[in-house]
Amino acid sequence: MTQCRSNSVSGLSGRFATPGDKSMSHRALMLGALAVGETRISGLLEGADVLATADAMRAMGAQIERSPDGIWSVHGVGVGGLREPASAIDMGNSGTGVRLLMGLVASQPIRAVFVGDESLSRRPMERVMKPLRQTTAQFTAAEGGCLPITVEGAINPLPLDYEVPVPSAQVKSAVLLAGLNTPGTTSVLEREATRDHTENMLRHFGVDVQVEDASAGRRISLTGPAELSPASVAVPGDPSSAAFPLVAAVITPGSDLTMTGVLINPLRAGLFDTLREMGADLSFDNERVEGGEKVADIRARFSRLKGVTVPAYRAPSMIDEFPILAIAAACAEGTTEMDGLAELRVKESDRLAAVATGLSANGVRVEEFEAGLTVHGAGGLVPGGGFVETFMDHRIAMAFLVLGCAAANPVTIDEAEMIATSFPDFEALMTKAGASLERG
Ligand code: S3P
């Protein structure tokens, strides 16, 4: 375990390319592996989570290579053509990777064993096994419905019609991916809209995906067996990664920093709306469409923030951004209330507990509830000086290193390695921008 200390600095600046979107990178590799012919992917996130998905698809028969110019080439096996993996598939820390793959495998006549690291092995998988069992796939899990999990894919899969009980793009996607190799119409209803990358990218690969906005929510349907045509995919920058340097700039006096090519899909952009409501000086420049998604260069300048109440309906569009929002809230004047966040308890860590403990260790007054947090902002300099346990969670690690940039005393995290799951260049980028991060 390598600790990392973040010291206060006088300003962050520069213009930086945003690493590829993690959600879209996983999906591009999976769908490429199901198309016959060559899919070419640019901007793929080369973080550990996505590399685990690439290895998984290789283990199931796809040919995947990276050329020296950073373009990834995937030769797929066709829907229904996945090969039985010879050994257990290790998904590391990646909840998205394993849950989506369980969906894919459920309707293929193969057996696959999935394992993961300590954090992933504690996360709930019943949420995907429950609907997928109705395809007639069989699952054997460790205690509590956790990894390791063996999936015996259905030989004659049945189509699903499933209402997702919690807002989860992973559950929605697992069901849709199972539908690809299933005769008949697979349909998912979600009460609250979650990120729509699976739907959009399936269409990009030529699948007829129907999306209906009904009073009960969004209904997404597709009819299998589907055929995927190979495609070119340009992965835009990940707003969930851009969030860290941008908030660092907003809270650190003297800063002016731009992250380029950031995905601004409204189902992912809730943090930016919230930061603006808090008074952050954010501008979206050069808005354009890249790879079928809206992107912008986002410029952030130091701003005096005020506390806000984040509406619960906004949670799905910023579900991964609450740790970094809590850091902004700690620096704001007044109280920030966040609610409707029960899902944060089952992310890479229990993020409500991890954020509350980390903020308290740094002199910030915070109250933790069953499904929310109230942060009492310092209205200026946060005392800092704390030691933060990150619980193997990359976003907790980055959030508290960001706090260190603007706190009166250095902030130290217990472990920096997990940052590589989603943002391998985080420390290099931040250092170039002017942050003072010391490993060891
Ligand atoms: C993701 C969905 C979200 C999010 C995760 C990525 C995806 O998880 O937290 O980081 O790519 O579908 P849930 O589906 O559990 O909300």
Coordinates of N, CA, C and O in Angstrom, one line a residue, residues 52-64 82-90 110:
A52 N -9.4 -5.2 -17.7 CA -9.9 -6.5 -17.3 C -11.0 -7.0 -18.2 O -11.1 -8.1 -18.6
T53 N -11.8 -6.0 -18.7 CA -12.9 -6.4 -19.7 C -12.2 -6.8 -21.0 O -12.7 -7.8 -21.6
A54 N -11.2 -6.2 -21.4 CA -10.5 -6.6 -22.7 C -10.0 -8.0 -22.5 O -10.2 -8.9 -23.4
D55 N -9.4 -8.3 -21.4 CA -8.9 -9.7 -21.1 C -10.0 -10.7 -21.1 O -9.9 -11.8 -21.6
A56 N -11.1 -10.3 -20.5 CA -12.3 -11.2 -20.4 C -12.8 -11.5 -21.8 O -13.1 -12.7 -22.1
M57 N -12.9 -10.5 -22.7 CA -13.4 -10.8 -24.0 C -12.4 -11.6 -24.8 O -12.8 -12.5 -25.6
R58 N -11.1 -11.4 -24.6 CA -10.1 -12.3 -25.2 C -10.3 -13.7 -24.8 O -10.3 -14.7 -25.5
A59 N -10.6 -13.9 -23.4 CA -10.7 -15.3 -22.9 C -11.9 -15.9 -23.5 O -12.0 -17.2 -23.5
M60 N -12.9 -15.1 -24.0 CA -14.1 -15.7 -24.6 C -14.0 -15.7 -26.1 O -15.1 -15.8 -26.8
G61 N -12.8 -15.5 -26.7 CA -12.7 -15.7 -28.1 C -12.4 -14.5 -29.0 O -12.1 -14.7 -30.1
A62 N -12.6 -13.3 -28.5 CA -12.4 -12.1 -29.3 C -10.9 -11.9 -29.5 O -10.1 -12.2 -28.6
Q63 N -10.5 -11.3 -30.6 CA -9.1 -10.9 -30.8 C -9.1 -9.4 -30.6 O -9.7 -8.6 -31.2
I64 N -8.3 -9.0 -29.6 CA -8.2 -7.6 -29.3 C -6.8 -7.1 -29.2 O -5.9 -7.7 -28.5
L82 N -19.6 -16.7 -28.3 CA -18.6 -16.6 -27.2 C -18.1 -18.0 -26.9 O -18.9 -18.9 -26.8
R83 N -16.8 -18.1 -26.6 CA -16.2 -19.4 -26.3 C -16.2 -19.5 -24.8 O -16.0 -18.5 -24.1
E84 N -16.2 -20.8 -24.3 CA -16.1 -21.0 -22.9 C -14.7 -20.7 -22.4 O -13.8 -21.2 -23.0
P85 N -14.6 -19.8 -21.4 CA -13.3 -19.4 -21.0 C -12.6 -20.6 -20.3 O -13.2 -21.4 -19.6
A86 N -11.3 -20.7 -20.5 CA -10.5 -21.9 -20.0 C -10.3 -21.8 -18.5 O -10.2 -22.8 -17.9
S87 N -10.3 -20.6 -18.0 CA -10.1 -20.5 -16.5 C -10.9 -19.3 -16.0 O -11.6 -18.6 -16.8
A88 N -10.9 -19.1 -14.7 CA -11.7 -18.1 -14.1 C -11.4 -16.7 -14.6 O -10.2 -16.4 -14.9
I89 N -12.4 -15.9 -14.8 CA -12.1 -14.5 -15.3 C -12.0 -13.6 -14.1 O -13.0 -13.5 -13.3
D90 N -10.9 -12.9 -14.0 CA -10.6 -12.0 -12.9 C -11.0 -10.6 -13.3 O -10.3 -9.9 -14.1
I110 N -22.5 -21.4 -22.4 CA -21.1 -21.6 -21.9 C -21.2 -21.5 -20.3 O -22.1 -20.9 -19.8

